[in-house]
Coordinates of C-alpha atoms in Angstrom, one line a residue:
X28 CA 57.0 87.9 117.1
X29 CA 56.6 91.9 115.9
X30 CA 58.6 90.8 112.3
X31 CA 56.2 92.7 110.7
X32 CA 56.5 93.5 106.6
X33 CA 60.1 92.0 106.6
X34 CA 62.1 89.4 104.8
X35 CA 62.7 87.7 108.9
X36 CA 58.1 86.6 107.8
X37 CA 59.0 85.5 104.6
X38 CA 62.0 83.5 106.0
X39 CA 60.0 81.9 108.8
X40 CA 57.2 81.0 106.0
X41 CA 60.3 79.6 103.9
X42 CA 61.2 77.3 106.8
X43 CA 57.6 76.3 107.3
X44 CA 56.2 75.6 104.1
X45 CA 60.0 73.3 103.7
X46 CA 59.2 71.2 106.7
X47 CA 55.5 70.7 105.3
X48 CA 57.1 69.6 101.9
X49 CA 60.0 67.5 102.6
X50 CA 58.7 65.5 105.8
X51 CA 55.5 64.2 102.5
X52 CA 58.6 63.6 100.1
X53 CA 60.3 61.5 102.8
X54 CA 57.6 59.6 103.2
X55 CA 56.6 59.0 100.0
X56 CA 59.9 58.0 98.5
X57 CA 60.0 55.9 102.3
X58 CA 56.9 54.6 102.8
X59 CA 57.1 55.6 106.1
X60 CA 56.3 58.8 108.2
X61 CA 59.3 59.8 110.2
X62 CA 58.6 62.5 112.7
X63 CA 61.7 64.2 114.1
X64 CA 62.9 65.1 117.9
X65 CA 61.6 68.5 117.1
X66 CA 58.2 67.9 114.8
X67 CA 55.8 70.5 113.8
X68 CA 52.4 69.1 113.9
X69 CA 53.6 68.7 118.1
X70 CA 56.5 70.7 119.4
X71 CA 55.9 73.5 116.5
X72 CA 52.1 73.7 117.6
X73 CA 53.2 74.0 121.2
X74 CA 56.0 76.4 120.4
X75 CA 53.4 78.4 118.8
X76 CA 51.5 78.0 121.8
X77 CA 54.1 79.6 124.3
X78 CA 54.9 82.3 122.1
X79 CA 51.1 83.5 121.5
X80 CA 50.5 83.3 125.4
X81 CA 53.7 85.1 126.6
X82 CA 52.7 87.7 123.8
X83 CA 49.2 88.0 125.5
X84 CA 50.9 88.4 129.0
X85 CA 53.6 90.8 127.8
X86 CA 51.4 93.1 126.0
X87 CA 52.1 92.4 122.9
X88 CA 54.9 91.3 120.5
X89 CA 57.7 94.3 121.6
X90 CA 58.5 91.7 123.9
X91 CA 60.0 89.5 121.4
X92 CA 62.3 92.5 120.3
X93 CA 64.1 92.6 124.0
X94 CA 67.5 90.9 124.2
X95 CA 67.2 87.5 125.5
X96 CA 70.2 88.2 128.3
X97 CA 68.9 90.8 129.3
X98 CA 65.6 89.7 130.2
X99 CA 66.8 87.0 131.9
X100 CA 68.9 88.9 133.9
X101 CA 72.2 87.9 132.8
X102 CA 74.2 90.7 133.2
X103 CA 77.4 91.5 130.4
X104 CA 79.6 91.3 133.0
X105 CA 78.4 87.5 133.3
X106 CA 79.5 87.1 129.6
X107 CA 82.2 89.5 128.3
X108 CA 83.7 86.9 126.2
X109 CA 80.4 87.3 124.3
X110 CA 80.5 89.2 121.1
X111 CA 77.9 92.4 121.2
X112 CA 75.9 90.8 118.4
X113 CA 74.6 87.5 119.9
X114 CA 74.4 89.3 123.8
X115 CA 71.7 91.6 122.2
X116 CA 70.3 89.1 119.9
X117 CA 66.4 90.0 120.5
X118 CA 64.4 86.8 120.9
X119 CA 62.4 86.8 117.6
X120 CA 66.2 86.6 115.5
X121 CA 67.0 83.8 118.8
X122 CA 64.1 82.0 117.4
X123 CA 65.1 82.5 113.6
X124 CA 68.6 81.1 114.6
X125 CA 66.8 78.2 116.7
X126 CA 64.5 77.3 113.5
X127 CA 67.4 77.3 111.5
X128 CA 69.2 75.0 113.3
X129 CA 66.0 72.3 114.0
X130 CA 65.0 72.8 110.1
X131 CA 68.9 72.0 109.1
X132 CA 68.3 68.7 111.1
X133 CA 65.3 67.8 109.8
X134 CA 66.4 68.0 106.1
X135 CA 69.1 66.5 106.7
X136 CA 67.2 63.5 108.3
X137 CA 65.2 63.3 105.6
X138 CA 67.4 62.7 103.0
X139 CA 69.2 60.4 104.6
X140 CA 65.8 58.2 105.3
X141 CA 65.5 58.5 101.6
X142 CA 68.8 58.1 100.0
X143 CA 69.3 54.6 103.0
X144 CA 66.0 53.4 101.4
X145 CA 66.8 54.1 97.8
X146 CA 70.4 52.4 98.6
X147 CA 68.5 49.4 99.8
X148 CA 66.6 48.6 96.8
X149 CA 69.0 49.6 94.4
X150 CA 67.6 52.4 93.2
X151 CA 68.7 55.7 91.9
X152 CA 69.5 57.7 94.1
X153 CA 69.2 61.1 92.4
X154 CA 66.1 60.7 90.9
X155 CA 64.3 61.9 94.4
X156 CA 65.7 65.3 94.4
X157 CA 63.9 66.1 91.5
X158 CA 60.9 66.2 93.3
X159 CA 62.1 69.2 94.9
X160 CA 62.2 71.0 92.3
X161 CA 58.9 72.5 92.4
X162 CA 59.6 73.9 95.8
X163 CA 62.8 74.9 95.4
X164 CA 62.1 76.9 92.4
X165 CA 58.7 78.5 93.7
X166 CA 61.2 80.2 96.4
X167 CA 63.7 81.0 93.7
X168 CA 60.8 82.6 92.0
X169 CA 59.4 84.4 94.9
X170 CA 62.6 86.0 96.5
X171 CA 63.6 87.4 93.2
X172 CA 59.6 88.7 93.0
X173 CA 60.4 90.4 96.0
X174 CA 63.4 91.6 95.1
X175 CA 62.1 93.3 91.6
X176 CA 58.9 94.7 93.7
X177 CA 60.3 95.8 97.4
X178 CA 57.3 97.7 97.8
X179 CA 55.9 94.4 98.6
X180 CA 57.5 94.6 101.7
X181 CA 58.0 97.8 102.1
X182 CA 54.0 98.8 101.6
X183 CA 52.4 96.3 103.8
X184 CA 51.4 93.8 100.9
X185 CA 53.5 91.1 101.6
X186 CA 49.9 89.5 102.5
X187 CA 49.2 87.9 99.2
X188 CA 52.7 86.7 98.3
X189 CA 51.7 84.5 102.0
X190 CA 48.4 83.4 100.5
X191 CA 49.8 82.3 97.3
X192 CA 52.6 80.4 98.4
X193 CA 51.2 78.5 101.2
X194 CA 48.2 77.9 99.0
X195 CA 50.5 76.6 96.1
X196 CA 52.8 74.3 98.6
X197 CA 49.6 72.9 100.1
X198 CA 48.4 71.8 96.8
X199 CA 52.2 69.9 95.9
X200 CA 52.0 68.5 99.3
X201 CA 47.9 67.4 98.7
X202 CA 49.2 65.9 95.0
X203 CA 51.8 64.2 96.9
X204 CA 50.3 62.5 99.7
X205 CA 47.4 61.3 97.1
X206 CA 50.2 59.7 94.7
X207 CA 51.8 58.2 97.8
X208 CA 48.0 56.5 98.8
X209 CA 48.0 55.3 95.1
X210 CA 50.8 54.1 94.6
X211 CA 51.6 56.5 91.3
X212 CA 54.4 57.8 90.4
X213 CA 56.2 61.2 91.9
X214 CA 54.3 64.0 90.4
X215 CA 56.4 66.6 89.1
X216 CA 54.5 68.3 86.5
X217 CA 51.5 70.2 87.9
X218 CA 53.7 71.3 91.2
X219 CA 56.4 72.7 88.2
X220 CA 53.4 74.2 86.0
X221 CA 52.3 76.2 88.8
X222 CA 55.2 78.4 89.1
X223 CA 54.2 79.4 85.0
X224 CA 52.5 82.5 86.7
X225 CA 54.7 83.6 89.5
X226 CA 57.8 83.2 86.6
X227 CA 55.8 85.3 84.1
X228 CA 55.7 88.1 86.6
X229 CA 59.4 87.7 87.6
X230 CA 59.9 88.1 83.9
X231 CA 57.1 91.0 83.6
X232 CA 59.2 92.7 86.6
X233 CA 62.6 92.2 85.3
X234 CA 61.7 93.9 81.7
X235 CA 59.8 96.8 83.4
X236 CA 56.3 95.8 81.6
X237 CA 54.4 95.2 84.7
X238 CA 53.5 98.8 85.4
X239 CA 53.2 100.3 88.8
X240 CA 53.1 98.8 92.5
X241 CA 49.2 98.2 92.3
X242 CA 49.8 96.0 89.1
X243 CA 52.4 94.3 90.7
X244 CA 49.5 93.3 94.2
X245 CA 47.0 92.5 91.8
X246 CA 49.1 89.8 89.7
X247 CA 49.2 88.5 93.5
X248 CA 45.8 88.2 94.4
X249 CA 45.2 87.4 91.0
X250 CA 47.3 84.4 91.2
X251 CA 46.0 83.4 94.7
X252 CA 42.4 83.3 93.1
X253 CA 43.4 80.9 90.5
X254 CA 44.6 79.0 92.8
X255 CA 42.0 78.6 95.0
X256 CA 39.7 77.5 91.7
X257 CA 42.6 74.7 90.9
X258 CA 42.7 73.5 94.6
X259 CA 38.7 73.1 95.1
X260 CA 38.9 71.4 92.1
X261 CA 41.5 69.3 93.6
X262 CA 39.8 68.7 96.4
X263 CA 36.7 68.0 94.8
X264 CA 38.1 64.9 92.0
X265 CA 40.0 63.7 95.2
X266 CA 36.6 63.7 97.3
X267 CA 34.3 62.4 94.5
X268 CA 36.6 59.4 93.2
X269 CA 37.2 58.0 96.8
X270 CA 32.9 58.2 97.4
X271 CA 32.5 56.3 93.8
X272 CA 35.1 53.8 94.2
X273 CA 33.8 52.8 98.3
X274 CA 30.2 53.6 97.0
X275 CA 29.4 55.9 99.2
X276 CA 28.6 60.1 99.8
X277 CA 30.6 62.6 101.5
X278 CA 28.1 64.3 103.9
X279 CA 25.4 61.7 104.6
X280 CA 24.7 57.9 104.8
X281 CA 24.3 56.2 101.5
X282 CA 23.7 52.9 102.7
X283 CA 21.8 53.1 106.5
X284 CA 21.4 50.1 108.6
X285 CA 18.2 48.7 108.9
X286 CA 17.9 46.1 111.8
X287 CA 14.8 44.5 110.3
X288 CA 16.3 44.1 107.0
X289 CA 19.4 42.6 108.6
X290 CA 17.5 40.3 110.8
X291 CA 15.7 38.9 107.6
X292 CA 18.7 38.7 105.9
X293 CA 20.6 36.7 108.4
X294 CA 17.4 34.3 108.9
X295 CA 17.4 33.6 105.2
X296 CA 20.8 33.1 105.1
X297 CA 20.6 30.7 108.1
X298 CA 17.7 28.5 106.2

């Protein structure tokens, strides 16, 4: 939607990577998969649809920078009561305001599945909130990165920061969903410990020892590389201890079926 290097990316990212998180923490403090009016694996996906076609059609994303009145031919005459700022509101901040709104909903949804299920067994209902910590802080963590470093944004590298955080909330939401399947507890501590790097280089920025801007990119990509080592290996324990425990392998037939061998066994079984 042409937002280019700004802080309107990282905000839609923000709202994103939230509704990723907190719809797998509703369920697994719930038990239960709740999908809202508005859900992103369906109306987001679709959404994303429209806006990547009328792109396509338009020309390209300057579209999205028009004011929504004004392309639909709603004159200002039509709407004088209207103050300046929302009549030449260009779609892609119409959309921002429009996330907002269906993301405010959705949290909001969320905890109250969670805190109405917690209530119901007599449970405590703060402890839940602590599992979004790990989110909450990598944010925390990442605006103030941007905020020490604007060349981030300012020099077309914003790229990384986007690698490493979806990377990192995709891994919280992966240890999540497995603990949920198991039956273990909340995990908090790897989802905390992985903000240890992105908080050493707030600190390395806020003290000035971090050097120049190129230092700053390559703690970035350095960071995105570890984690793509810490996910395979995620990936990997999760993939090998479900093939021991059903006895099988990942990419082939362990056990094939034989229809003579059955036959046999099924006569022997009937003498």
């Amino acid at each position: 939607m042409n937002f280019g290097q700004s802080w309107s990316t990282a905000l839609t990212l923000f709202g994103c990577l939230l509704t990723f998180y907190i719809q797998t923490w509703e369920e697994h403090h719930t038990k239960t998969l709740y999908l809202g009016l508005v859900s992103g694996p369906v109306e987001g996906v679709l959404s994303l649809c429209v806006v990547f076609l009328v792109t396509a059609v338009k020309g390209g994303g300057h579209f999205w920078e028009q004011s929504v009145f004004r392309t639909l031919g709603i004159g200002r005459e039509m709407l004088g009561w209207m103050p300046d700022e929302v009549y030449e509101m260009p779609w892609n901040k119409s959309f921002l305001v429009y996330g907002g709104i269906i993301l405010g909903g959705s949290v909001t949804m969320s905890i109250h599945n969670v805190l109405q299920v917690r209530r119901a067994k007599s449970l405590s209902l703060l402890y839940p909130f602590l599992g979004l910590t790990p989110f909450l802080l990598n944010w925390l963590l990442a605006v103030l990165y941007l905020q020490l470093n604007p060349s981030i944004l300012t020099h077309h590298h914003l790229l990384p920061l986007i690698f490493t955080l979806g990377l990192q909330n995709s891994l919280a939401v992966g240890l999540i969903i497995t603990s949920h399947l198991t039956s273990s507890p909340f995990p908090h501590g790897l989802p905390l410990l992985l903000n240890a790097p992105l908080a050493a280089g707030v600190l390395a920025s806020w003290y000035g020892v971090q050097g120049t801007e190129d230092c700053a990119v390559a703690s970035l990509w350095w960071l995105f590389g570890a984690l793509v080592g810490i996910y395979a290996g995620f990936v990997a324990d999760v993939v090998v201890s479900i093939c021991d425990y059903l006895d099988i392998w990942c990419l082939s037939i362990k056990h094939p079926w034989v229809e003579e061998a059955e036959v046999v066994a099924a006569e022997k079984k009937g003498k």
